[in-house]
Amino acid sequence: MTETPQFKDQFDLARIKLSTDYEGLESVKKLITVVPVKKPNAQEFVRVHPSPEMRLQTTTLILKDEGETYLVEKDLWPELLAETAPVCLYTAINRQGVLFLWCVKMPIKTNKQNWTKSTLDAIGAAQKGWIRMQANMSGGYYDIYKASGNLPEPEWPELTFQEIIRIAFRDRFIDSLDHPALKQLRGEV
Amino acid sequence: MQELKSQFKQIWFVDFEFSVKPGEFPVPICMVAEEYYSRKRLSLWSDQLKACEQAPFDTGKDSLFVAYYSIAEFSCFLQLGWSLPENVIDLFVEFRNQTNGLTLPLGNSLLGALSYFGVDSMEALEKEQMRDLAIRGGPWTAEEKISLLKYCAKDVEALRKLIIRFSKKIHTLSALNRGRYMKAASVIECNGVPIDGEMFKKFSLNWSYLQENIIKEIDAEYGIFDGKTFKTDRWKKWLIEQKISWPELPSGTLDMREETFREMSKKDKKIAPIYELRATLAQMRLSDLAVGQDGRNRASLSTFRSKTGRNQPSSKSFIFGPAVWLRGLIKPKEGFGIAYIDWTQQEVGIAAALSNDERMKSAYSSGDCYLTFAKQAGAVPWNATKASHPHIREQFKACVLAVQYGMGQDSLALRLGQPVSKARELLRLHQEVYKKFWSWSDAALNFYLSEGHIKTPYGWTLHLPRLSYNKVNPRSVRNFPIQATGAELLRLACCYCVENGIRVCAPVHDALLIEAKLEDLDDAVLTTQNAMSVAGEKILEGFKLRTDVKIFRYPERYMDERGSVMWETMVGLLDKPNPPTAYVPIPPMEQYLAV
């Protein structure tokens, strides 16, 4: 066998080498402009932020047909008892890195308790590992599945909870009884 | 010009006029060379050129050679037995690099470049007249010779104007690195691909007969053709019988586009012979294949023509262009062998290295990135093998390829023969498993859109057409760094091989076809593999890419399995006891001028 030849360059090619670390080079940062308020669907694995500062007990108005959730000004709660529901909003993220607020209705009706209880169990589990939950219609609760693979920890965006709330409810904050969402409910629109 | 001036004592602008027949070596007619500083001009006619043992100007390390698409000039150098210049800047390549991705009103020709920079140039009509004069061939009158030399000199003057216009934008070392490849490419073009001359002649003489009868032979098992006509309704019936789902157009009719047929032929081997047959009948004229009298296929590689900087040789004249079965014509001469050496899963390796995604790197290094992807996604157990989970591996393979080719969920579903939801799920898994890669890919797109360009490690650039943002295809942009880096790998490997005396016959996408005497073949293969490996490591920060080798020793011929059925059928037709009666000779090859 002949000797392996040396592959010589006219000059050190490192002198012309450019970086392809576009993340390091780019002057663009992804802005989070939408934070959905929802519960996770049956196919997505999710995590919940474990910090108590990243959750909020409040009252919302949910327009089911439109799939829209509105945050309600505290002063209006007494007047909107019939239309609104107490909820807890948890900061959550899915495997694709989509940040969302997991909206969980607090139990009022006793016949719904198992749904809520299993949801809270899921939230507890999601603070420690990746889970997904799927409705078990015959049992009346959610089945919880824990990811068996060694999935990496979620990368939480650098946003405060205040900022997340502001983005999530940017156009959906009810601060007066004349709000269009309430008018719609009253049949005035 | 300051940077160039500081580096080179002489800068020579050079242009040749020459004639060439398809597949043959060029015949130099005249040359004009002019030095930048002294303005010394050399105007030499063919007899004077032949009298020179070497180029009649300095081509050593202190001088710079400047031309426009210099492969043409270097082909003449090689014919004249001159050594190739040490330092080359090719203004065609640099113009392409400065405008790649933009729409150019007058294209990439020298006239187009001059016009782009607002430089006065000769009229296209005048250029055409001069080309015709050269094509006509000699002998030329004294007046005609003067006209041709003047024409040649105008191109040289244009080079001077051009380099002044965009020398500020040229990064000298990067340009020299690209010029280096133009030298290697000229040697490769001259080498050409060895063709089985006897078989080529047989095919050529019987082409009409073969075209008519190949339908009967191939179609006997399918029953799709009526004479020479492909009947779509019969194809539909056959697909139903074979239980093959086929994409439809919005109108509800079968999608019979060439690319759809090609995709489907990759998916199902039964479709491949019909695809090859359609390609043969629709596109091929054997007389277009550029084969010289010495039985070698020589076609212009059209270097740096594609956006990714890859070669873009003519699909008609290059042996690797037409229908795949025809590659069976590639055959080493007696006493020689050829080897086809390609990078294994090159795109995955490049994507992993550029994005520095450790999981993707580990999948590539495992040797079976498709199965490892399935394991990483949790779709198969860690002890799964290709044999234990063949179907799942195929699905994950299709997904990896879909990401490489920038396919969406619909195209992937088509490739898989599965519902769109399945394709969507696979693509989602890819994004989950290779998060770092996707983050890098997002950043590449953002960088391009915000900065207006994106570059490869050695500086090949894709520019953003500022006035037509809506024409940007995000998938192409994401794919650009991977494909264009692949092109850079191939170029560097070509340089290493040619500079180390390897006889490279052709670069083919991510592969090299080389040739050597039988006793030297193993060493040549080893050297080529080393060259490809070193090129990979230099460009990809030390990441190792693997290569595969297929060796064909005389009297074996090259064969691509996708075309083997068609090849065997064609050869079978030629061997039939009743030879055809209607011979149709190939039309004489027309002489043309390449400038």
PDB file of C-alpha atoms in Angstrom, chain A residues 1-30 43-45 93-98 130 148-155, chain B residues 86-87 171 173-174 176-177 180 183 354 359 428 431-433 435-436 439-440 442-444 446-447 450-451 454-459 481 492 496-497 499-500 523 526-527 530-531 534 538-541:
ATOM      1  CA  MET A   1       0.000   0.000   0.000  1.00  0.00           C
ATOM      2  CA  THR A   2       1.238   3.484  -0.802  1.00  0.00           C
ATOM      3  CA  GLU A   3       1.560   6.122   1.892  1.00  0.00           C
ATOM      4  CA  THR A   4      -1.493   8.217   2.566  1.00  0.00           C
ATOM      5  CA  PRO A   5      -0.726  11.541   0.904  1.00  0.00           C
ATOM      6  CA  GLN A   6      -0.923  14.760   2.798  1.00  0.00           C
ATOM      7  CA  PHE A   7      -3.712  16.981   1.660  1.00  0.00           C
ATOM      8  CA  LYS A   8      -2.046  20.343   1.594  1.00  0.00           C
ATOM      9  CA  ASP A   9      -3.778  23.655   1.174  1.00  0.00           C
ATOM     10  CA  GLN A  10      -2.265  26.738  -0.380  1.00  0.00           C
ATOM     11  CA  PHE A  11      -3.075  28.579   2.837  1.00  0.00           C
ATOM     12  CA  ASP A  12      -4.648  27.608   6.128  1.00  0.00           C
ATOM     13  CA  LEU A  13      -8.322  27.173   5.319  1.00  0.00           C
ATOM     14  CA  ALA A  14      -9.161  28.142   8.890  1.00  0.00           C
ATOM     15  CA  ARG A  15      -8.394  31.713   7.797  1.00  0.00           C
ATOM     16  CA  ILE A  16     -11.490  31.812   5.625  1.00  0.00           C
ATOM     17  CA  LYS A  17     -13.736  29.732   7.834  1.00  0.00           C
ATOM     18  CA  LEU A  18     -16.985  31.454   8.795  1.00  0.00           C
ATOM     19  CA  SER A  19     -19.209  30.542  11.683  1.00  0.00           C
ATOM     20  CA  THR A  20     -22.474  28.778  10.931  1.00  0.00           C
ATOM     21  CA  ASP A  21     -23.668  29.216  14.501  1.00  0.00           C
ATOM     22  CA  TYR A  22     -26.528  31.354  13.285  1.00  0.00           C
ATOM     23  CA  GLU A  23     -27.987  31.464  16.767  1.00  0.00           C
ATOM     24  CA  GLY A  24     -24.838  33.188  17.975  1.00  0.00           C
ATOM     25  CA  LEU A  25     -24.651  35.409  14.924  1.00  0.00           C
ATOM     26  CA  GLU A  26     -28.234  36.454  14.549  1.00  0.00           C
ATOM     27  CA  SER A  27     -29.540  39.637  16.008  1.00  0.00           C
ATOM     28  CA  VAL A  28     -33.030  38.183  16.183  1.00  0.00           C
ATOM     29  CA  LYS A  29     -34.736  36.925  19.314  1.00  0.00           C
ATOM     30  CA  LYS A  30     -38.023  35.095  19.201  1.00  0.00           C
ATOM     31  CA  GLN A  43     -51.631  14.104  22.396  1.00  0.00           C
ATOM     32  CA  GLU A  44     -49.265  16.604  23.964  1.00  0.00           C
ATOM     33  CA  PHE A  45     -46.753  15.998  26.691  1.00  0.00           C
ATOM     34  CA  ILE A  93     -45.138  24.360  28.206  1.00  0.00           C
ATOM     35  CA  ASN A  94     -45.306  21.525  25.697  1.00  0.00           C
ATOM     36  CA  ARG A  95     -42.539  19.510  24.000  1.00  0.00           C
ATOM     37  CA  GLN A  96     -42.501  21.916  21.057  1.00  0.00           C
ATOM     38  CA  GLY A  97     -41.700  24.765  23.413  1.00  0.00           C
ATOM     39  CA  VAL A  98     -45.140  26.389  23.156  1.00  0.00           C
ATOM     40  CA  TRP A 130     -43.389  15.221  31.242  1.00  0.00           C
ATOM     41  CA  SER A 148     -40.976   6.899  29.883  1.00  0.00           C
ATOM     42  CA  GLY A 149     -38.015   8.281  27.894  1.00  0.00           C
ATOM     43  CA  ASN A 150     -35.300  10.376  29.431  1.00  0.00           C
ATOM     44  CA  LEU A 151     -36.673  13.679  28.124  1.00  0.00           C
ATOM     45  CA  PRO A 152     -34.725  16.882  28.753  1.00  0.00           C
ATOM     46  CA  GLU A 153     -35.983  19.527  31.158  1.00  0.00           C
ATOM     47  CA  PRO A 154     -38.158  22.252  29.575  1.00  0.00           C
ATOM     48  CA  GLU A 155     -36.574  25.529  28.525  1.00  0.00           C
TER      49      GLU A 155
ATOM     50  CA  GLU B  86      -1.032  28.885  -8.944  1.00  0.00           C
ATOM     51  CA  ASN B  87      -3.555  31.577  -7.964  1.00  0.00           C
ATOM     52  CA  HIS B 171     -12.618  38.238   0.026  1.00  0.00           C
ATOM     53  CA  LEU B 173      -8.582  34.021   0.141  1.00  0.00           C
ATOM     54  CA  SER B 174     -12.128  32.719  -0.195  1.00  0.00           C
ATOM     55  CA  LEU B 176      -8.767  31.863  -4.358  1.00  0.00           C
ATOM     56  CA  ASN B 177     -10.236  28.807  -2.679  1.00  0.00           C
ATOM     57  CA  ARG B 180      -8.710  26.384  -6.904  1.00  0.00           C
ATOM     58  CA  LYS B 183      -8.646  24.216 -11.805  1.00  0.00           C
ATOM     59  CA  LEU B 354     -23.459  22.444  11.679  1.00  0.00           C
ATOM     60  CA  ARG B 359     -28.459  13.597  19.519  1.00  0.00           C
ATOM     61  CA  ARG B 428     -43.393  16.375  15.307  1.00  0.00           C
ATOM     62  CA  GLN B 431     -38.732  18.377  16.086  1.00  0.00           C
ATOM     63  CA  GLU B 432     -38.885  16.975  19.577  1.00  0.00           C
ATOM     64  CA  VAL B 433     -35.881  14.697  19.339  1.00  0.00           C
ATOM     65  CA  LYS B 435     -34.591  20.282  19.182  1.00  0.00           C
ATOM     66  CA  LYS B 436     -31.104  21.790  18.851  1.00  0.00           C
ATOM     67  CA  SER B 439     -33.454  25.786  16.863  1.00  0.00           C
ATOM     68  CA  TRP B 440     -30.371  26.206  14.632  1.00  0.00           C
ATOM     69  CA  ASP B 442     -34.906  28.600  12.866  1.00  0.00           C
ATOM     70  CA  ALA B 443     -31.891  30.793  13.552  1.00  0.00           C
ATOM     71  CA  ALA B 444     -30.575  30.226  10.006  1.00  0.00           C
ATOM     72  CA  ASN B 446     -34.026  34.389  10.918  1.00  0.00           C
ATOM     73  CA  PHE B 447     -30.442  35.306  10.114  1.00  0.00           C
ATOM     74  CA  SER B 450     -32.776  39.870   9.068  1.00  0.00           C
ATOM     75  CA  GLU B 451     -29.276  40.153   7.613  1.00  0.00           C
ATOM     76  CA  ILE B 454     -26.628  33.545   4.614  1.00  0.00           C
ATOM     77  CA  LYS B 455     -23.155  32.032   4.123  1.00  0.00           C
ATOM     78  CA  THR B 456     -21.542  28.608   4.254  1.00  0.00           C
ATOM     79  CA  PRO B 457     -18.305  27.897   6.161  1.00  0.00           C
ATOM     80  CA  TYR B 458     -16.176  28.931   3.162  1.00  0.00           C
ATOM     81  CA  GLY B 459     -18.315  31.850   2.156  1.00  0.00           C
ATOM     82  CA  PRO B 481     -26.532  25.732   4.630  1.00  0.00           C
ATOM     83  CA  LEU B 492     -12.479  20.470  -1.461  1.00  0.00           C
ATOM     84  CA  TYR B 496      -7.364  17.122  -2.837  1.00  0.00           C
ATOM     85  CA  CYS B 497      -7.880  14.194  -5.206  1.00  0.00           C
ATOM     86  CA  GLU B 499      -3.828  17.592  -6.671  1.00  0.00           C
ATOM     87  CA  ASN B 500      -2.753  14.140  -5.470  1.00  0.00           C
ATOM     88  CA  ASP B 523      -4.757   2.711  -3.287  1.00  0.00           C
ATOM     89  CA  LEU B 526      -8.109   4.774  -0.143  1.00  0.00           C
ATOM     90  CA  THR B 527      -6.633   8.129  -1.107  1.00  0.00           C
ATOM     91  CA  ASN B 530      -9.044   9.968   2.919  1.00  0.00           C
ATOM     92  CA  ALA B 531      -9.465  13.121   0.869  1.00  0.00           C
ATOM     93  CA  VAL B 534     -10.174  15.231   5.568  1.00  0.00           C
ATOM     94  CA  LYS B 538     -11.848  20.576   7.972  1.00  0.00           C
ATOM     95  CA  ILE B 539     -15.237  22.002   7.157  1.00  0.00           C
ATOM     96  CA  LEU B 540     -17.257  20.377   9.944  1.00  0.00           C
ATOM     97  CA  GLU B 541     -15.049  21.164  12.931  1.00  0.00           C
TER      98      GLU B 541
END
